[in-house]
């Protein structure tokens, strides 16, 4: 059996690492790693390969940035010959980025079976490009590996047969469980003792000058009582420059490597974010998370975990930060099967050693 993994952007790397490793432990399965090159900067890509011990990609499509259509189309036209040449028995795709949907479309037309890791998540908000990627990928996939049972329900509602759905747990948490002991214990120089950690990159939050200005203003107000530490995504940095917005006294950093970012999450008083994966990591770590979105495709982080959706309301954000500062954060617990063994379950299913469709 020959499996091709396709990854492209930062949030894919902590998901492929444990799956690749778990499959490697089962003899007889050949693996090929394809990096589409959707993310290409060292601090969004290479450093993650090093820290997560992901092998050097066998193929790099080097597609780079572009509009959604241009990027998706370029990934498709560059990936098609790879599939024709390498003839995989299965292609594994991860999460919800453009590389995920592009590779799935290629495989579906070439009749190569697809496994989708992190299937079934839905925000029910089609203005998010990732929601379109999730919907299309799940319709095309043959094996749908879900992180939580709400995802199983979403898939069944969309008419996907139970036999294709496997509730395996959260592979991103596999990486966290393995690498948390290696995260630095020492605070970096100049880092305050108590701080709010911020990440921001969704088009809905950063692409409009008025909206981004409003968010920076409320972070500035929070910063008066609680230091704001903000590793800035390249998209957000570009927009801040383009709109001439001044981040004031916020502590801006470049995007951080996996282990350093994990340490900052572990030690934060609160995390303020619009990311998907960070809602999950904070839930596992038991750190309060305030999500700057009206909807989440990861509702279990709200119903079970430490996540609170604050939408785009600065007053609500401030009120929730105050609650945390007063010692009343939302308490949470760890969702089922977020136990560090999700990838092992995927590997066993693919090797035919485990059934387990829902
Ligand atoms: C992508 C994913 C998103 C994910 C995020 C994590 C899609 C649709 N979006 O969004 O789901 O949460 O990654 O980071 O797939 N850039 C660089 N260096 C890089 C990569 C990008 O400077 O290595 C710049 C590009 O020029 C571009 C901007 O960052 O203008 C955004 O990159 P892009 O790949 O379009 O999407 P993300 O916003 O990163």
GROMACS .gro file of C-alpha atoms in nm, residues 15-309:
model
  295
   15UNK     CA    1  -0.164   1.728   1.203
   16UNK     CA    2   0.044   1.536   0.949
   17UNK     CA    3   0.337   1.482   1.189
   18UNK     CA    4   0.170   1.229   1.422
   19UNK     CA    5  -0.023   1.055   1.141
   20UNK     CA    6   0.292   1.004   0.933
   21UNK     CA    7   0.472   0.873   1.242
   22UNK     CA    8   0.188   0.634   1.339
   23UNK     CA    9   0.166   0.489   0.988
   24UNK     CA   10   0.543   0.449   0.977
   25UNK     CA   11   0.519   0.224   1.280
   26UNK     CA   12   0.294  -0.016   1.089
   27UNK     CA   13   0.508  -0.214   0.850
   28UNK     CA   14   0.426  -0.252   0.485
   29UNK     CA   15   0.287   0.094   0.413
   30UNK     CA   16   0.492   0.321   0.186
   31UNK     CA   17   0.447   0.695   0.241
   32UNK     CA   18   0.512   1.001   0.027
   33UNK     CA   19   0.489   1.356   0.156
   34UNK     CA   20   0.380   1.638  -0.074
   35UNK     CA   21   0.411   2.004   0.036
   36UNK     CA   22   0.214   2.234  -0.190
   37UNK     CA   23   0.416   2.538  -0.078
   38UNK     CA   24   0.103   2.738   0.009
   39UNK     CA   25   0.303   2.860   0.310
   40UNK     CA   26   0.669   2.908   0.221
   41UNK     CA   27   0.826   3.138   0.482
   42UNK     CA   28   1.066   2.964   0.720
   43UNK     CA   29   0.867   3.079   1.022
   44UNK     CA   30   0.535   2.948   0.883
   45UNK     CA   31   0.672   2.626   0.737
   46UNK     CA   32   1.031   2.494   0.767
   47UNK     CA   33   1.068   2.551   1.139
   48UNK     CA   34   0.756   2.340   1.193
   49UNK     CA   35   0.904   2.054   0.991
   50UNK     CA   36   1.215   2.067   1.210
   51UNK     CA   37   1.041   2.089   1.547
   52UNK     CA   38   0.775   1.832   1.465
   53UNK     CA   39   1.029   1.588   1.308
   54UNK     CA   40   0.842   1.573   0.980
   55UNK     CA   41   1.054   1.423   0.701
   56UNK     CA   42   1.163   1.653   0.420
   57UNK     CA   43   0.883   1.654   0.161
   58UNK     CA   44   0.939   1.418  -0.132
   59UNK     CA   45   0.772   1.675  -0.355
   60UNK     CA   46   0.737   2.051  -0.313
   61UNK     CA   47   0.491   2.213  -0.553
   62UNK     CA   48   0.607   2.566  -0.453
   63UNK     CA   49   0.275   2.726  -0.545
   64UNK     CA   50   0.313   3.030  -0.316
   65UNK     CA   51   0.046   3.292  -0.256
   66UNK     CA   52  -0.237   3.403  -0.483
   67UNK     CA   53  -0.610   3.462  -0.492
   68UNK     CA   54  -0.816   3.165  -0.379
   69UNK     CA   55  -0.891   3.059  -0.735
   70UNK     CA   56  -0.535   3.106  -0.855
   71UNK     CA   57  -0.383   2.922  -0.560
   72UNK     CA   58  -0.633   2.634  -0.573
   73UNK     CA   59  -0.598   2.598  -0.950
   74UNK     CA   60  -0.218   2.601  -0.935
   75UNK     CA   61  -0.215   2.334  -0.664
   76UNK     CA   62  -0.451   2.122  -0.876
   77UNK     CA   63  -0.253   2.149  -1.198
   78UNK     CA   64   0.078   2.082  -1.021
   79UNK     CA   65  -0.054   1.794  -0.809
   80UNK     CA   66  -0.229   1.603  -1.091
   81UNK     CA   67   0.096   1.481  -1.255
   82UNK     CA   68   0.229   1.377  -0.913
   83UNK     CA   69  -0.071   1.149  -0.863
   84UNK     CA   70  -0.043   1.010  -1.216
   85UNK     CA   71   0.325   0.939  -1.169
   86UNK     CA   72   0.327   0.806  -0.812
   87UNK     CA   73  -0.002   0.614  -0.830
   88UNK     CA   74  -0.099   0.620  -0.462
   89UNK     CA   75  -0.360   0.381  -0.322
   90UNK     CA   76  -0.484   0.657  -0.092
   91UNK     CA   77  -0.426   1.030  -0.049
   92UNK     CA   78  -0.458   1.184   0.297
   93UNK     CA   79  -0.556   1.551   0.325
   94UNK     CA   80  -0.572   1.762   0.640
   95UNK     CA   81  -0.795   2.033   0.782
   96UNK     CA   82  -0.953   2.302   0.569
   97UNK     CA   83  -0.694   2.498   0.376
   98UNK     CA   84  -0.687   2.553  -0.001
   99UNK     CA   85  -0.435   2.268  -0.042
  100UNK     CA   86  -0.689   2.029   0.118
  101UNK     CA   87  -0.970   2.098  -0.126
  102UNK     CA   88  -0.741   2.125  -0.429
  103UNK     CA   89  -0.581   1.784  -0.369
  104UNK     CA   90  -0.921   1.628  -0.302
  105UNK     CA   91  -1.063   1.751  -0.633
  106UNK     CA   92  -0.767   1.608  -0.822
  107UNK     CA   93  -0.795   1.269  -0.653
  108UNK     CA   94  -1.172   1.243  -0.690
  109UNK     CA   95  -1.143   1.291  -1.068
  110UNK     CA   96  -0.855   1.046  -1.097
  111UNK     CA   97  -1.054   0.800  -0.882
  112UNK     CA   98  -0.790   0.778  -0.612
  113UNK     CA   99  -0.941   0.721  -0.265
  114UNK     CA  100  -0.917   1.016  -0.024
  115UNK     CA  101  -0.891   1.024   0.354
  116UNK     CA  102  -0.982   1.352   0.525
  117UNK     CA  103  -0.823   1.408   0.863
  118UNK     CA  104  -1.034   1.653   1.070
  119UNK     CA  105  -1.354   1.588   0.878
  120UNK     CA  106  -1.702   1.712   0.962
  121UNK     CA  107  -1.627   2.046   1.127
  122UNK     CA  108  -1.876   2.316   1.032
  123UNK     CA  109  -1.910   2.682   1.122
  124UNK     CA  110  -2.227   2.710   0.907
  125UNK     CA  111  -2.078   3.035   0.780
  126UNK     CA  112  -2.008   3.021   0.408
  127UNK     CA  113  -1.837   3.360   0.408
  128UNK     CA  114  -1.535   3.177   0.556
  129UNK     CA  115  -1.325   3.031   0.274
  130UNK     CA  116  -1.235   2.736   0.497
  131UNK     CA  117  -1.602   2.638   0.529
  132UNK     CA  118  -1.625   2.593   0.151
  133UNK     CA  119  -1.307   2.385   0.162
  134UNK     CA  120  -1.451   2.166   0.440
  135UNK     CA  121  -1.786   2.110   0.266
  136UNK     CA  122  -1.633   2.010  -0.068
  137UNK     CA  123  -1.356   1.792   0.077
  138UNK     CA  124  -1.599   1.593   0.292
  139UNK     CA  125  -1.828   1.525  -0.003
  140UNK     CA  126  -1.535   1.382  -0.196
  141UNK     CA  127  -1.359   1.183   0.079
  142UNK     CA  128  -1.384   0.807   0.122
  143UNK     CA  129  -1.251   0.794   0.480
  144UNK     CA  130  -1.371   1.075   0.707
  145UNK     CA  131  -1.173   1.092   1.030
  146UNK     CA  132  -1.353   1.315   1.282
  147UNK     CA  133  -1.218   1.486   1.597
  148UNK     CA  134  -1.551   1.507   1.783
  149UNK     CA  135  -1.901   1.366   1.767
  150UNK     CA  136  -2.065   1.690   1.655
  151UNK     CA  137  -1.867   1.637   1.334
  152UNK     CA  138  -2.020   1.289   1.291
  153UNK     CA  139  -2.369   1.444   1.314
  154UNK     CA  140  -2.282   1.716   1.061
  155UNK     CA  141  -2.162   1.458   0.809
  156UNK     CA  142  -2.467   1.236   0.848
  157UNK     CA  143  -2.692   1.538   0.805
  158UNK     CA  144  -2.516   1.602   0.473
  159UNK     CA  145  -2.597   1.250   0.360
  160UNK     CA  146  -2.257   1.090   0.412
  161UNK     CA  147  -2.284   0.717   0.481
  162UNK     CA  148  -2.198   0.606   0.836
  163UNK     CA  149  -1.961   0.345   0.695
  164UNK     CA  150  -1.726   0.623   0.578
  165UNK     CA  151  -1.717   0.811   0.910
  166UNK     CA  152  -1.459   0.727   1.179
  167UNK     CA  153  -1.457   0.911   1.511
  168UNK     CA  154  -1.086   0.895   1.598
  169UNK     CA  155  -1.023   1.206   1.812
  170UNK     CA  156  -0.799   1.505   1.756
  171UNK     CA  157  -0.462   1.452   1.583
  172UNK     CA  158  -0.351   1.808   1.661
  173UNK     CA  159  -0.368   1.714   2.029
  174UNK     CA  160  -0.142   1.415   1.952
  175UNK     CA  161   0.136   1.660   1.860
  176UNK     CA  162   0.064   1.874   2.163
  177UNK     CA  163   0.076   1.576   2.402
  178UNK     CA  164   0.404   1.455   2.254
  179UNK     CA  165   0.579   1.792   2.240
  180UNK     CA  166   0.449   1.986   2.541
  181UNK     CA  167   0.729   1.845   2.762
  182UNK     CA  168   0.979   1.987   2.510
  183UNK     CA  169   0.829   2.338   2.512
  184UNK     CA  170   1.068   2.589   2.674
  185UNK     CA  171   1.020   2.639   3.048
  186UNK     CA  172   1.206   2.973   3.054
  187UNK     CA  173   1.018   3.291   2.961
  188UNK     CA  174   1.185   3.467   2.666
  189UNK     CA  175   1.369   3.784   2.768
  190UNK     CA  176   1.139   4.083   2.805
  191UNK     CA  177   0.823   3.871   2.836
  192UNK     CA  178   0.586   3.991   3.109
  193UNK     CA  179   0.477   3.749   3.386
  194UNK     CA  180   0.109   3.784   3.318
  195UNK     CA  181  -0.012   3.845   2.966
  196UNK     CA  182  -0.282   3.798   2.705
  197UNK     CA  183  -0.160   3.610   2.397
  198UNK     CA  184  -0.319   3.731   2.072
  199UNK     CA  185  -0.333   3.584   1.720
  200UNK     CA  186  -0.533   3.730   1.435
  201UNK     CA  187  -0.545   3.645   1.066
  202UNK     CA  188  -0.900   3.577   0.944
  203UNK     CA  189  -0.995   3.788   0.642
  204UNK     CA  190  -1.316   3.887   0.825
  205UNK     CA  191  -1.110   4.048   1.103
  206UNK     CA  192  -0.808   4.187   0.922
  207UNK     CA  193  -0.908   4.274   0.566
  208UNK     CA  194  -1.124   4.581   0.646
  209UNK     CA  195  -0.948   4.892   0.783
  210UNK     CA  196  -1.233   4.992   1.018
  211UNK     CA  197  -1.268   4.645   1.171
  212UNK     CA  198  -0.895   4.594   1.221
  213UNK     CA  199  -0.861   4.943   1.368
  214UNK     CA  200  -1.139   4.867   1.618
  215UNK     CA  201  -0.974   4.539   1.726
  216UNK     CA  202  -0.634   4.707   1.772
  217UNK     CA  203  -0.802   4.980   1.974
  218UNK     CA  204  -0.963   4.734   2.212
  219UNK     CA  205  -0.637   4.539   2.245
  220UNK     CA  206  -0.471   4.871   2.332
  221UNK     CA  207  -0.727   4.922   2.610
  222UNK     CA  208  -0.673   4.569   2.745
  223UNK     CA  209  -0.297   4.632   2.733
  224UNK     CA  210  -0.335   4.899   3.004
  225UNK     CA  211  -0.424   4.630   3.260
  226UNK     CA  212  -0.279   4.314   3.108
  227UNK     CA  213   0.020   4.305   2.871
  228UNK     CA  214  -0.079   4.200   2.519
  229UNK     CA  215   0.171   3.973   2.339
  230UNK     CA  216   0.091   3.945   1.969
  231UNK     CA  217   0.282   3.724   1.722
  232UNK     CA  218   0.166   3.873   1.391
  233UNK     CA  219   0.065   3.661   1.091
  234UNK     CA  220   0.206   3.792   0.758
  235UNK     CA  221  -0.143   3.867   0.625
  236UNK     CA  222  -0.218   4.081   0.931
  237UNK     CA  223   0.117   4.261   0.919
  238UNK     CA  224   0.061   4.345   0.552
  239UNK     CA  225  -0.287   4.481   0.627
  240UNK     CA  226  -0.167   4.690   0.924
  241UNK     CA  227   0.097   4.848   0.701
  242UNK     CA  228  -0.138   4.894   0.408
  243UNK     CA  229  -0.405   5.065   0.625
  244UNK     CA  230  -0.143   5.269   0.816
  245UNK     CA  231  -0.260   5.133   1.154
  246UNK     CA  232  -0.047   5.189   1.462
  247UNK     CA  233  -0.044   4.900   1.711
  248UNK     CA  234   0.060   5.136   1.991
  249UNK     CA  235   0.226   4.966   2.287
  250UNK     CA  236   0.125   4.607   2.206
  251UNK     CA  237   0.420   4.367   2.213
  252UNK     CA  238   0.441   4.259   1.848
  253UNK     CA  239   0.645   3.951   1.754
  254UNK     CA  240   0.706   3.760   1.433
  255UNK     CA  241   0.513   3.432   1.394
  256UNK     CA  242   0.661   3.185   1.643
  257UNK     CA  243   0.781   2.828   1.604
  258UNK     CA  244   0.557   2.549   1.736
  259UNK     CA  245   0.732   2.485   2.070
  260UNK     CA  246   0.776   2.850   2.158
  261UNK     CA  247   0.412   2.923   2.078
  262UNK     CA  248   0.299   2.623   2.283
  263UNK     CA  249   0.493   2.757   2.584
  264UNK     CA  250   0.333   3.100   2.543
  265UNK     CA  251  -0.015   2.942   2.531
  266UNK     CA  252   0.056   2.724   2.835
  267UNK     CA  253   0.159   3.026   3.043
  268UNK     CA  254  -0.094   3.284   2.917
  269UNK     CA  255  -0.358   3.435   3.147
  270UNK     CA  256  -0.587   3.432   2.843
  271UNK     CA  257  -0.558   3.369   2.470
  272UNK     CA  258  -0.746   3.598   2.231
  273UNK     CA  259  -0.762   3.453   1.881
  274UNK     CA  260  -0.953   3.397   1.558
  275UNK     CA  261  -0.766   3.076   1.475
  276UNK     CA  262  -0.930   2.734   1.462
  277UNK     CA  263  -0.662   2.513   1.611
  278UNK     CA  264  -0.578   2.747   1.899
  279UNK     CA  265  -0.934   2.710   2.030
  280UNK     CA  266  -0.856   2.339   2.062
  281UNK     CA  267  -0.508   2.370   2.209
  282UNK     CA  268  -0.626   2.611   2.481
  283UNK     CA  269  -0.912   2.373   2.566
  284UNK     CA  270  -0.662   2.091   2.612
  285UNK     CA  271  -0.431   2.315   2.818
  286UNK     CA  272  -0.718   2.448   3.031
  287UNK     CA  273  -0.629   2.807   2.938
  288UNK     CA  274  -0.919   3.053   2.887
  289UNK     CA  275  -0.972   3.137   2.520
  290UNK     CA  276  -1.170   3.431   2.381
  291UNK     CA  277  -1.246   3.380   2.014
  292UNK     CA  278  -1.297   3.687   1.796
  293UNK     CA  279  -1.557   3.521   1.576
  294UNK     CA  280  -1.935   3.494   1.578
  295UNK     CA  281  -1.928   3.126   1.493
  296UNK     CA  282  -1.692   2.838   1.540
  297UNK     CA  283  -1.655   2.512   1.348
  298UNK     CA  284  -1.525   2.368   1.678
  299UNK     CA  285  -1.831   2.404   1.907
  300UNK     CA  286  -1.700   2.138   2.146
  301UNK     CA  287  -1.438   2.388   2.263
  302UNK     CA  288  -1.730   2.603   2.382
  303UNK     CA  289  -1.964   2.330   2.513
  304UNK     CA  290  -1.690   2.127   2.686
  305UNK     CA  291  -1.373   2.340   2.676
  306UNK     CA  292  -1.253   2.682   2.786
  307UNK     CA  293  -1.355   2.876   2.477
  308UNK     CA  294  -1.593   3.175   2.469
  309UNK     CA  295  -1.708   3.332   2.142
   0.00000   0.00000   0.00000
